[in-house]
Short mmCIF file of C-alpha atoms in Angstrom, two decimals:
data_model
loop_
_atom_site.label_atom_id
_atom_site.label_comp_id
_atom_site.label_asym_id
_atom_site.label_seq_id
_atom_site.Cartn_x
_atom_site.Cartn_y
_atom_site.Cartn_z
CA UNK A 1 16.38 25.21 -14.23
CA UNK A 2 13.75 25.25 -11.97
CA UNK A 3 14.02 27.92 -9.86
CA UNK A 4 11.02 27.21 -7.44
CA UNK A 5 11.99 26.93 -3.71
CA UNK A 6 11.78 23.32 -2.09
CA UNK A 7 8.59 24.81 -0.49
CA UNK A 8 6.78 25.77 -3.56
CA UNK A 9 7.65 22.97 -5.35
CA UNK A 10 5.66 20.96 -2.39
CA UNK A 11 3.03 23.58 -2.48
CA UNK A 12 2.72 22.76 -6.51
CA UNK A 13 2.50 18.93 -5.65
CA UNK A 14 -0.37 19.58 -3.37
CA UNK A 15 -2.49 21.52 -4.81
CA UNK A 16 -1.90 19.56 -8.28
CA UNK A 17 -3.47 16.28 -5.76
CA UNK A 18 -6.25 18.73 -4.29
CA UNK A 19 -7.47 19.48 -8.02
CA UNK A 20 -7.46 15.46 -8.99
CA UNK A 21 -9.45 15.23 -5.25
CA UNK A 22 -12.21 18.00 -6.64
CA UNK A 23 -12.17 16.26 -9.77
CA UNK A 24 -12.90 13.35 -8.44
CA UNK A 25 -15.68 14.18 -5.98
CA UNK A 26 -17.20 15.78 -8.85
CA UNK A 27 -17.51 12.36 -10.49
CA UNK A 28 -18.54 10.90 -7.35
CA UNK A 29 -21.35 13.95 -6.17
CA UNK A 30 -23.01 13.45 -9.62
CA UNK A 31 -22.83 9.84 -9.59
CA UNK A 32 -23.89 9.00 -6.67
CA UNK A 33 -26.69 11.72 -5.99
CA UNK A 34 -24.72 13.58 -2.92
CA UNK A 35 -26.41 16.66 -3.17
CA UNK A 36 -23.89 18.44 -0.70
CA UNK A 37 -20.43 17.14 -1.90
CA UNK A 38 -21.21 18.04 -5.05
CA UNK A 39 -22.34 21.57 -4.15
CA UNK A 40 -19.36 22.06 -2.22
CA UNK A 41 -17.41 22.12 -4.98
CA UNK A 42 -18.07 24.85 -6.85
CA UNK A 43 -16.72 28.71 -6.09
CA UNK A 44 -19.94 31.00 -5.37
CA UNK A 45 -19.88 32.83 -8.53
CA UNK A 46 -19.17 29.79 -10.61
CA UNK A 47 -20.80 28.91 -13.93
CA UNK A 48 -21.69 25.28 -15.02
CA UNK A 49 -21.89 24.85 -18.75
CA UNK A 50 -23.58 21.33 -20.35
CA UNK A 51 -25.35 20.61 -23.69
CA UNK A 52 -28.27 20.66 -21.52
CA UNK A 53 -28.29 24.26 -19.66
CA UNK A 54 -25.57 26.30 -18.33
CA UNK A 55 -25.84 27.56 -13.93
CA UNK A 56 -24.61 29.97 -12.81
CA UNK A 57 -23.57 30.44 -9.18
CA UNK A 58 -24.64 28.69 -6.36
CA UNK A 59 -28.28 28.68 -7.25
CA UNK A 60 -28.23 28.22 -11.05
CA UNK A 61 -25.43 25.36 -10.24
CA UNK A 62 -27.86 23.45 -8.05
CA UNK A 63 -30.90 24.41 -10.28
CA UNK A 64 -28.80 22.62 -13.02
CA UNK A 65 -27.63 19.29 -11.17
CA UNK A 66 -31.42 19.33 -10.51
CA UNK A 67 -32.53 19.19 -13.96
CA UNK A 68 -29.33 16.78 -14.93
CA UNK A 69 -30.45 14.04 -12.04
CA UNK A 70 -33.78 14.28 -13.83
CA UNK A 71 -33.05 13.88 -17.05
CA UNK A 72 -30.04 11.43 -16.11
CA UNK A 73 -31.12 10.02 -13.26
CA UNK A 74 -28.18 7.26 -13.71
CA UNK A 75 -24.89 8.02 -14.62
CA UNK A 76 -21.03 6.95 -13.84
CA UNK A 77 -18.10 9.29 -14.90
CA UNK A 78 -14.54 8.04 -14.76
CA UNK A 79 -12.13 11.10 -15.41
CA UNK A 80 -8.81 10.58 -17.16
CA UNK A 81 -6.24 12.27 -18.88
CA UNK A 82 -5.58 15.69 -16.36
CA UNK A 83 -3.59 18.27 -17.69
CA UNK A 84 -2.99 21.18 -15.19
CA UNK A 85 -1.97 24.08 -14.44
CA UNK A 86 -1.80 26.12 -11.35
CA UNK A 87 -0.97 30.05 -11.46
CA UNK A 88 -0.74 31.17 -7.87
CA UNK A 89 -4.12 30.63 -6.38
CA UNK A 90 -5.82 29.84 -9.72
CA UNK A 91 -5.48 26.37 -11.61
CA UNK A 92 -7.05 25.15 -15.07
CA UNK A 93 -7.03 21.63 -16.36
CA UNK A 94 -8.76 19.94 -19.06
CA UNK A 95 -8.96 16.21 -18.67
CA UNK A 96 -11.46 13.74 -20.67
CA UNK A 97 -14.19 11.19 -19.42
CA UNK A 98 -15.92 8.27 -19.90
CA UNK A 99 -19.28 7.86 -18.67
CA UNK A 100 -22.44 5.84 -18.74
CA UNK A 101 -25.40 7.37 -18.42
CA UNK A 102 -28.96 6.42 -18.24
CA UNK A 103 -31.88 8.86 -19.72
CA UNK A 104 -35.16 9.55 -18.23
CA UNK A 105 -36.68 7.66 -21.41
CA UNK A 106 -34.53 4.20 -20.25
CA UNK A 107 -31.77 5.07 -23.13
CA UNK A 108 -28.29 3.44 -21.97
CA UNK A 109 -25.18 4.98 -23.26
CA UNK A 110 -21.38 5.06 -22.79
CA UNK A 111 -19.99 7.77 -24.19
CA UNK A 112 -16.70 10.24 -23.86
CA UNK A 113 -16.26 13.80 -23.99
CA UNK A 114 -14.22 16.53 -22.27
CA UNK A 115 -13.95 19.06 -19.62
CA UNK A 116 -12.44 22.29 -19.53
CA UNK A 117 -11.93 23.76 -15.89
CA UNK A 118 -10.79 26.64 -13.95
CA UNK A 119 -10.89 26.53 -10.36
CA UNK A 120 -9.84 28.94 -7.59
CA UNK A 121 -7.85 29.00 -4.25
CA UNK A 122 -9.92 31.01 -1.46
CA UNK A 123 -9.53 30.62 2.27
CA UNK A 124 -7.03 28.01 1.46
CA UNK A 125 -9.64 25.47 -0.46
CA UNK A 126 -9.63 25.24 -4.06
CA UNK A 127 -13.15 25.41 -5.71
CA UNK A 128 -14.49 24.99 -9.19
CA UNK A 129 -15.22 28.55 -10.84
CA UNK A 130 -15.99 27.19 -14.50
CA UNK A 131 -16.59 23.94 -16.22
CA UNK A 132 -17.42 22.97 -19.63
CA UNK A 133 -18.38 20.16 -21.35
CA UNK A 134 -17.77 18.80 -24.58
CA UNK A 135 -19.03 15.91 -26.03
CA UNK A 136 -16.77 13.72 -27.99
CA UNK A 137 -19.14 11.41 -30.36
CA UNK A 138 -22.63 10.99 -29.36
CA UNK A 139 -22.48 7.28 -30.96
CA UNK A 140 -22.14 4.99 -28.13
CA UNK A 141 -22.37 0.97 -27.58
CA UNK A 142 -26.18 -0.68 -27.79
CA UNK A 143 -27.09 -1.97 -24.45
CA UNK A 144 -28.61 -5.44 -24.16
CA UNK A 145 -32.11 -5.08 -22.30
CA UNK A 146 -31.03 -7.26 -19.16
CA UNK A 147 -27.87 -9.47 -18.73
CA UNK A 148 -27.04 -9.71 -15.60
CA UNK A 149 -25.77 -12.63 -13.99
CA UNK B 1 13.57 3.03 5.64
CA UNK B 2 13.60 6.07 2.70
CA UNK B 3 17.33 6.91 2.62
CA UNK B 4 16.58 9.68 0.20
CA UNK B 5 16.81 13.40 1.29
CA UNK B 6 13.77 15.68 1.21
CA UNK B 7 14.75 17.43 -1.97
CA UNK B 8 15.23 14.00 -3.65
CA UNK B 9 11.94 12.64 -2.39
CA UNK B 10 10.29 15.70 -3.53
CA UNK B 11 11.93 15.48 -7.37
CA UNK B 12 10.67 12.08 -7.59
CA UNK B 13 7.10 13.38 -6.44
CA UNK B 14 7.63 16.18 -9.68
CA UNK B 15 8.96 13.21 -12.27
CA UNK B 16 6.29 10.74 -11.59
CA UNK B 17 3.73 14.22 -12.28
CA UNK B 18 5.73 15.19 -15.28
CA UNK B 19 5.49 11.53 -16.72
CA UNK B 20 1.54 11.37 -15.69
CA UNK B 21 1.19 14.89 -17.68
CA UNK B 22 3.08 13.10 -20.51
CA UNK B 23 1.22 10.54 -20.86
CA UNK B 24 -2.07 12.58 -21.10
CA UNK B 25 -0.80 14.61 -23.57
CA UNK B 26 -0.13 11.26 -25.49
CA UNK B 27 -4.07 11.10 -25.40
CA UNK B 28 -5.11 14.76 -25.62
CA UNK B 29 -2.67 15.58 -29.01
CA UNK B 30 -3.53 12.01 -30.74
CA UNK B 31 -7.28 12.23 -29.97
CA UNK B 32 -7.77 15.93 -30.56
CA UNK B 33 -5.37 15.69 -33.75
CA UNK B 34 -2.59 18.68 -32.05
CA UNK B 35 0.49 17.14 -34.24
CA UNK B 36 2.84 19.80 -32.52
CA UNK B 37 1.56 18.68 -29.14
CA UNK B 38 2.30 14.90 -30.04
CA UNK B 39 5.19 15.38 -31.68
CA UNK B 40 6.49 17.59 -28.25
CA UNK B 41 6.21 14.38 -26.37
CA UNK B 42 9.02 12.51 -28.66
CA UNK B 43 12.81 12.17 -27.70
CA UNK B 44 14.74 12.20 -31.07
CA UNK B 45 15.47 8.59 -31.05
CA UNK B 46 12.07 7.24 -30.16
CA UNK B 47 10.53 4.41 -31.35
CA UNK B 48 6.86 4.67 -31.91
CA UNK B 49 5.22 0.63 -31.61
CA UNK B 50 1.49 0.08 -32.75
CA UNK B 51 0.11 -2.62 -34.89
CA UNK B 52 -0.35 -0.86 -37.66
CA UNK B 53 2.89 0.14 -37.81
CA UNK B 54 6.16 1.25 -36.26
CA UNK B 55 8.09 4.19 -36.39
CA UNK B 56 11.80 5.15 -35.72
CA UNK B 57 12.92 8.73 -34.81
CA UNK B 58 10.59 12.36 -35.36
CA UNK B 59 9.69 11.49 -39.43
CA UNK B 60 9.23 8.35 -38.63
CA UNK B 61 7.20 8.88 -35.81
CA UNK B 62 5.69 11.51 -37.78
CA UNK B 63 4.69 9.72 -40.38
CA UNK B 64 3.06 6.94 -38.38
CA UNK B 65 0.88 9.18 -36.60
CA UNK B 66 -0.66 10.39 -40.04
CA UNK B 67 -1.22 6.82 -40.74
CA UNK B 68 -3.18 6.31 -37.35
CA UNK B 69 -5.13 9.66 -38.64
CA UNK B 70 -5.70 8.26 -42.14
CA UNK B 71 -6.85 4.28 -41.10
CA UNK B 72 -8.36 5.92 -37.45
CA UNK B 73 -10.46 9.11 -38.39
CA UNK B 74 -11.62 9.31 -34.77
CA UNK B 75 -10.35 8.00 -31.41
CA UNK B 76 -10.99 8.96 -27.94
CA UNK B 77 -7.78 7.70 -25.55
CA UNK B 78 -8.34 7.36 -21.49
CA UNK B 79 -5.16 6.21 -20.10
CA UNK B 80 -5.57 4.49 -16.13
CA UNK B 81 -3.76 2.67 -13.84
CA UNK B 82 -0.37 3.62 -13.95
CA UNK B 83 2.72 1.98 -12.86
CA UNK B 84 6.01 4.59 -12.71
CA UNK B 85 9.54 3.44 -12.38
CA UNK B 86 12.06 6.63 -12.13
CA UNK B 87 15.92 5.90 -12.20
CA UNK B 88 17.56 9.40 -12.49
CA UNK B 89 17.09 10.75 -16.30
CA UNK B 90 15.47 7.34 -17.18
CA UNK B 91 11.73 6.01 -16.24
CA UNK B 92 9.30 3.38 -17.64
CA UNK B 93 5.73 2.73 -17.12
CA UNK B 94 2.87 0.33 -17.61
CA UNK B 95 -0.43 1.84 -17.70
CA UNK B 96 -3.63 0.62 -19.59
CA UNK B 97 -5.89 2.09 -21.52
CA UNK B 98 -9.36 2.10 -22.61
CA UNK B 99 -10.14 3.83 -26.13
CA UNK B 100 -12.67 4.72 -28.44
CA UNK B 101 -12.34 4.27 -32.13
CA UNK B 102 -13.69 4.77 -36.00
CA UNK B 103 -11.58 3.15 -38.55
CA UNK B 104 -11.97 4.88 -41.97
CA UNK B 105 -14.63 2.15 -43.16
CA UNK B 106 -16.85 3.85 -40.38
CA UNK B 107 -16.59 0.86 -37.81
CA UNK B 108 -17.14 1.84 -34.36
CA UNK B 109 -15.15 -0.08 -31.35
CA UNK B 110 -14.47 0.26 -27.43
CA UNK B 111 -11.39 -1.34 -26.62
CA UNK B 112 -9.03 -1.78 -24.65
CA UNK B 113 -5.19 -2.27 -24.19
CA UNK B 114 -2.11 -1.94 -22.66
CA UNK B 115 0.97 0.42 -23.29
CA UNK B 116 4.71 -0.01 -22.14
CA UNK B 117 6.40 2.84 -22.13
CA UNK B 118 10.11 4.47 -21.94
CA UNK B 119 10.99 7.76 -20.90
CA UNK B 120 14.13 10.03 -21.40
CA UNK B 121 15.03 13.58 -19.56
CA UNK B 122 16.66 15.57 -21.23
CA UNK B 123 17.30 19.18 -20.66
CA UNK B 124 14.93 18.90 -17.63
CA UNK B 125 12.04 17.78 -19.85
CA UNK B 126 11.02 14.03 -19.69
CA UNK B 127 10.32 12.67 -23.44
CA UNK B 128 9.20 9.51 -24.57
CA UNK B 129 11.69 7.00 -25.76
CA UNK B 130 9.74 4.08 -26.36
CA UNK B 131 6.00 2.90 -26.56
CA UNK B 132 4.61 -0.42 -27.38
CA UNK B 133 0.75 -1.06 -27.62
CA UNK B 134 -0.57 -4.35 -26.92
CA UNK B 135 -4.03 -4.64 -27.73
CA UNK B 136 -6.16 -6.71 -24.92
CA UNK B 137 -8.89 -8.03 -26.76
CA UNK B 138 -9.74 -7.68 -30.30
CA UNK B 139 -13.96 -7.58 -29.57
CA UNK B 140 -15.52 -5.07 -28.88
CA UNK B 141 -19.28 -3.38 -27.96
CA UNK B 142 -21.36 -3.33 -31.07
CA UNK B 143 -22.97 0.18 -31.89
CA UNK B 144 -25.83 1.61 -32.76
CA UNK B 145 -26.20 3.35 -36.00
CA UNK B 146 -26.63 6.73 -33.96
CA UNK B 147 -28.59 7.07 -30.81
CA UNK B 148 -27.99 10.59 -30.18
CA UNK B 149 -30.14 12.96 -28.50
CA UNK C 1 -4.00 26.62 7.78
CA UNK C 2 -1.42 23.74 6.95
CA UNK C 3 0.34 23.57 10.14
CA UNK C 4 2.11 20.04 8.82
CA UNK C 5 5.92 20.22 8.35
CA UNK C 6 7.28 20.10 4.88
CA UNK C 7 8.41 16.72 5.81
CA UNK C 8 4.77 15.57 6.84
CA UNK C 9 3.80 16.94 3.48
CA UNK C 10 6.07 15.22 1.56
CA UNK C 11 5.54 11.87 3.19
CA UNK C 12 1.60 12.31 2.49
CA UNK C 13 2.37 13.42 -1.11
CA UNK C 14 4.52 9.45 -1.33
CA UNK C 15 1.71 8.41 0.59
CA UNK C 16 -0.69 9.21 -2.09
CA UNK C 17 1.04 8.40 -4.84
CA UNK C 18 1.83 4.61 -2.98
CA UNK C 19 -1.55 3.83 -2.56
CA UNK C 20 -2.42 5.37 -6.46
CA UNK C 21 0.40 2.81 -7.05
CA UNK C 22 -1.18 -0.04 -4.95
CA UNK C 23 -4.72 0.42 -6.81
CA UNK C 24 -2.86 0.34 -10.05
CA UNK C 25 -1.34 -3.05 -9.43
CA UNK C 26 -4.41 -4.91 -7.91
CA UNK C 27 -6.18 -3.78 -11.88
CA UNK C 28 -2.64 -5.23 -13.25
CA UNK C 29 -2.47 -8.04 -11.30
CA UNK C 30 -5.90 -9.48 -11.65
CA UNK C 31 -6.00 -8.59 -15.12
CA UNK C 32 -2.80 -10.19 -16.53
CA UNK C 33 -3.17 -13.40 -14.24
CA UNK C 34 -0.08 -12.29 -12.25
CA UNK C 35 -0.60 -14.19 -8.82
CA UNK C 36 2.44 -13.40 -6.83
CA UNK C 37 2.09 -9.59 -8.26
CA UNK C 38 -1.33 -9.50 -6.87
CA UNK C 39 -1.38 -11.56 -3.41
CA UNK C 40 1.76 -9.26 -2.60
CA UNK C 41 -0.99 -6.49 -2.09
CA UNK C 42 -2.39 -7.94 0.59
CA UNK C 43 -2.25 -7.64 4.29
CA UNK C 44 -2.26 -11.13 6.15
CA UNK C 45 -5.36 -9.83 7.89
CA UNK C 46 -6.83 -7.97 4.86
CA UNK C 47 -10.60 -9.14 4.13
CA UNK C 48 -11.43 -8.93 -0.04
CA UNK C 49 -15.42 -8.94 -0.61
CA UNK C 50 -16.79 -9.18 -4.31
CA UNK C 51 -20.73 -9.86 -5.05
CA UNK C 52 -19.62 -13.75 -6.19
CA UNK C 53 -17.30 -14.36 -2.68
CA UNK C 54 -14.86 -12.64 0.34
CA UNK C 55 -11.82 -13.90 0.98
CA UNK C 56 -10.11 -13.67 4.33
CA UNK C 57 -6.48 -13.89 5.35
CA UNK C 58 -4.12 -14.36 2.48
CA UNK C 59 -5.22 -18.29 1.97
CA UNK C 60 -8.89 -17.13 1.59
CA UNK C 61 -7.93 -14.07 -0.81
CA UNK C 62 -6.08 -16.43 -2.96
CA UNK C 63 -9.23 -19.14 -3.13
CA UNK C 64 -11.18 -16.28 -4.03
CA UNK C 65 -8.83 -14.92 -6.34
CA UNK C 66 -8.43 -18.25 -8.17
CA UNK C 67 -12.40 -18.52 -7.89
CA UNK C 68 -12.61 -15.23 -10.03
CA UNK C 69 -10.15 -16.51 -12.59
CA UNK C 70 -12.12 -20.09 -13.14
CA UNK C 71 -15.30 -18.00 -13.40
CA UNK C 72 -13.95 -14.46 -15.48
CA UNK C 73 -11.31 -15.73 -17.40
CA UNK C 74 -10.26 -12.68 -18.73
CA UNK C 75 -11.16 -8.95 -17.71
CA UNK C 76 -9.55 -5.80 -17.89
CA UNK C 77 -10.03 -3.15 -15.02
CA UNK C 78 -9.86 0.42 -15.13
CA UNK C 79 -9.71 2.40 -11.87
CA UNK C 80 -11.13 6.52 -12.03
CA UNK C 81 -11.72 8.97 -9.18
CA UNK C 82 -9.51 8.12 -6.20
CA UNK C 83 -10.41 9.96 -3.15
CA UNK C 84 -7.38 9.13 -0.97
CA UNK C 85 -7.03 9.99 3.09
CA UNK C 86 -4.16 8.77 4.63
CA UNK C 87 -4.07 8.66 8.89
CA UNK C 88 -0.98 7.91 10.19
CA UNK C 89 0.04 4.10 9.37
CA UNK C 90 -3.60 3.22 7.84
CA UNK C 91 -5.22 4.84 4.63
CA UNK C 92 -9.14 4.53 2.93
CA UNK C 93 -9.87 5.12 -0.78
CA UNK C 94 -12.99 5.14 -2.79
CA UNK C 95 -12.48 4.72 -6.24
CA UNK C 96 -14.57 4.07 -9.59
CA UNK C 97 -14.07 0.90 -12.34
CA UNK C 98 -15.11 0.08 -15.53
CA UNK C 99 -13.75 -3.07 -16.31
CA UNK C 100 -14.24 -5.45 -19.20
CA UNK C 101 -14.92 -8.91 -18.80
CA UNK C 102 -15.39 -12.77 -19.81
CA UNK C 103 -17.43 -14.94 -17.88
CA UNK C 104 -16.43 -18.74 -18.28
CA UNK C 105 -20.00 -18.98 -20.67
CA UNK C 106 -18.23 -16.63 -22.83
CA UNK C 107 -20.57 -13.82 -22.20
CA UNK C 108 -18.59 -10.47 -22.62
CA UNK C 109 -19.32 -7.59 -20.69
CA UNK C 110 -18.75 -3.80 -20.55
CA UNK C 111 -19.43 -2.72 -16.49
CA UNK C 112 -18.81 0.21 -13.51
CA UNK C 113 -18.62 0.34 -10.08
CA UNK C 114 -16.78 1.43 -7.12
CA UNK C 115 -14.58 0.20 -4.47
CA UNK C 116 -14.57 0.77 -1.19
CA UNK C 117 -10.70 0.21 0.31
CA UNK C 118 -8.80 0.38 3.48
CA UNK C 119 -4.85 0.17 3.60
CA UNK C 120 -2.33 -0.49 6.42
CA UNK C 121 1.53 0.72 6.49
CA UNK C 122 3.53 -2.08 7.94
CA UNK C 123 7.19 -2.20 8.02
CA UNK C 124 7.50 0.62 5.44
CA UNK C 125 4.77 -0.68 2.89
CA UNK C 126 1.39 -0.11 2.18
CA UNK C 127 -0.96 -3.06 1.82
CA UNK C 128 -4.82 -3.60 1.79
CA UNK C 129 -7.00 -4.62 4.58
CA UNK C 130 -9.94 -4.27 2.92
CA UNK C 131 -11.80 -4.20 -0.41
CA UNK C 132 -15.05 -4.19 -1.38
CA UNK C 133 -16.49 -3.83 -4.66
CA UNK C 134 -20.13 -2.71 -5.52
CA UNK C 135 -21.61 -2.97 -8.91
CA UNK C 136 -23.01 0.19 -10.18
CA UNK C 137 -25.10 -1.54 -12.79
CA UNK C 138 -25.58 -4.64 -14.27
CA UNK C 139 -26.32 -4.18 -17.79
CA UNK C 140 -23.99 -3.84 -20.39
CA UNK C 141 -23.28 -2.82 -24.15
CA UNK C 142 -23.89 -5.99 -26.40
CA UNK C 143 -20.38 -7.31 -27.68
CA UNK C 144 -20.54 -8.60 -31.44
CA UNK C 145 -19.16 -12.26 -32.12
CA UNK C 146 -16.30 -10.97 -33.54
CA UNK C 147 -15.39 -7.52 -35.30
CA UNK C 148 -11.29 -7.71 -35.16
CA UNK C 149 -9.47 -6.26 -38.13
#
């Protein structure tokens, strides 16, 4: 039935782990304000697409993050869900998230939406070429002012 | 230590994917309302166990599902920690889950839960046999009346 | 590029998924009050830090452990975003939460953070040697008193 070689199916296992990897370092780049690992991530002729602005390449992508860690300059994604594909040396995957995020104005939220990917193998690394975002509901939970323990 | 050969190690690695991929397209096709895509995920015999309801076999199932849609307008799914027993054609897992929903009357929750789960292959496709929600706590964040931006 | 064997690969690829597997069960363990599930995780030199205690050795993780349970009676832990790297015999991961949770006053909470973790392979099986956990924030979404159906 499936007529993959032993190789490729390893191959398939790997780079299905180095997508859930970039995935994850997304989550953690734009969480935790790491500038680099978060650029790193992203193909050179990539295109970023959020309710708030879309980048494109390396530039527009880091122009964007910018404006995000501005706007939202506290947030926490937790990606779930993955479904991928990989086609040779290019992969898609749409998975969903849940994320708290803090506005410039002091607004708390917890909200979910998706993602839509495509990323691409080059020099043996695979890299994010497109992502979009969709929100889910923008209802979330009201925050108490302060109660922490 | 690991009696098993290479090429059994490595169709492990594949079932414990496919049964990952499953279980977000349990999530993706009930929160995104694909009936074809949920209804792919079914063995013939299932059995389908929520507290609103159970159902027993592909109309059954069926059927249930459009009673989640009716009583559950909107819900957003995020499936984590998973636990993944394979036994040749048979697995199970124990995963939970943390989930938005609107009930019809417009209430709002975040909750959260845990699922049991049964899985068949058959025809080199895994399918779900069983499922069994258990809900974790009945409270849940209040929200807002809408806080969107 | 890969100059690994398809043997090394494979073992990684179990490697991966055991530790995935090991962060799944410290969520299930501390969540569903499963001691002997949970102190099985440990190392007999692992160290487990949390802002309200560390435990050291396995008598000291299970002080703290029963510590957390007096104080959070109930909570319910998601973990997002592993980034995994295995080394020979030992392993690190950093991970996100967002876990629910109880505190003995009956305050409920909705909360994120990360953990910091180190793993050892002994005798076949991977255990932690290390966890820490840092709070991302500490305010929450407001719980109402009660809005089961």
């Amino acid at each position: 039935m499936d007529a993959r070689t032993l190789e490729q199916k390893v191959q398939w296992l790997i780079d299905i782990e180095a997508i859930k990897d970039l995935m994850s370092r997304y989550c953690h780049g734009i969480d935790k304000q790491d500038e680099q690992g978060f650029m790193n991530l992203w193909a050179p002729d990539a295109t970023y697409e959020l309710p708030r602005g879309t980048g494109s390449g390396i530039a527009g992508i880091n122009e964007l993050l910018h404006k995000v860690w501005r706007e939202v300059p506290r947030c926490h994604h937790h990606i779930t869900n993955p479904l991928i594909t990989v086609e040779q040396d290019e992969a898609s995957a749409c998975t969903d998230v849940i994320y708290y995020r803090q506005t410039a104005d002091g607004l708390l939220q917890l909200l979910s939406g998706t993602y839509a990917m495509r990323f691409r193998r080059s020099d043996g690394a695979w890299k994010i070429r497109h992502l979009t975002f969709s929100a889910f509901d923008t209802r979330s939970p009201a925050f108490t002012e302060n109660n922490a323990r």
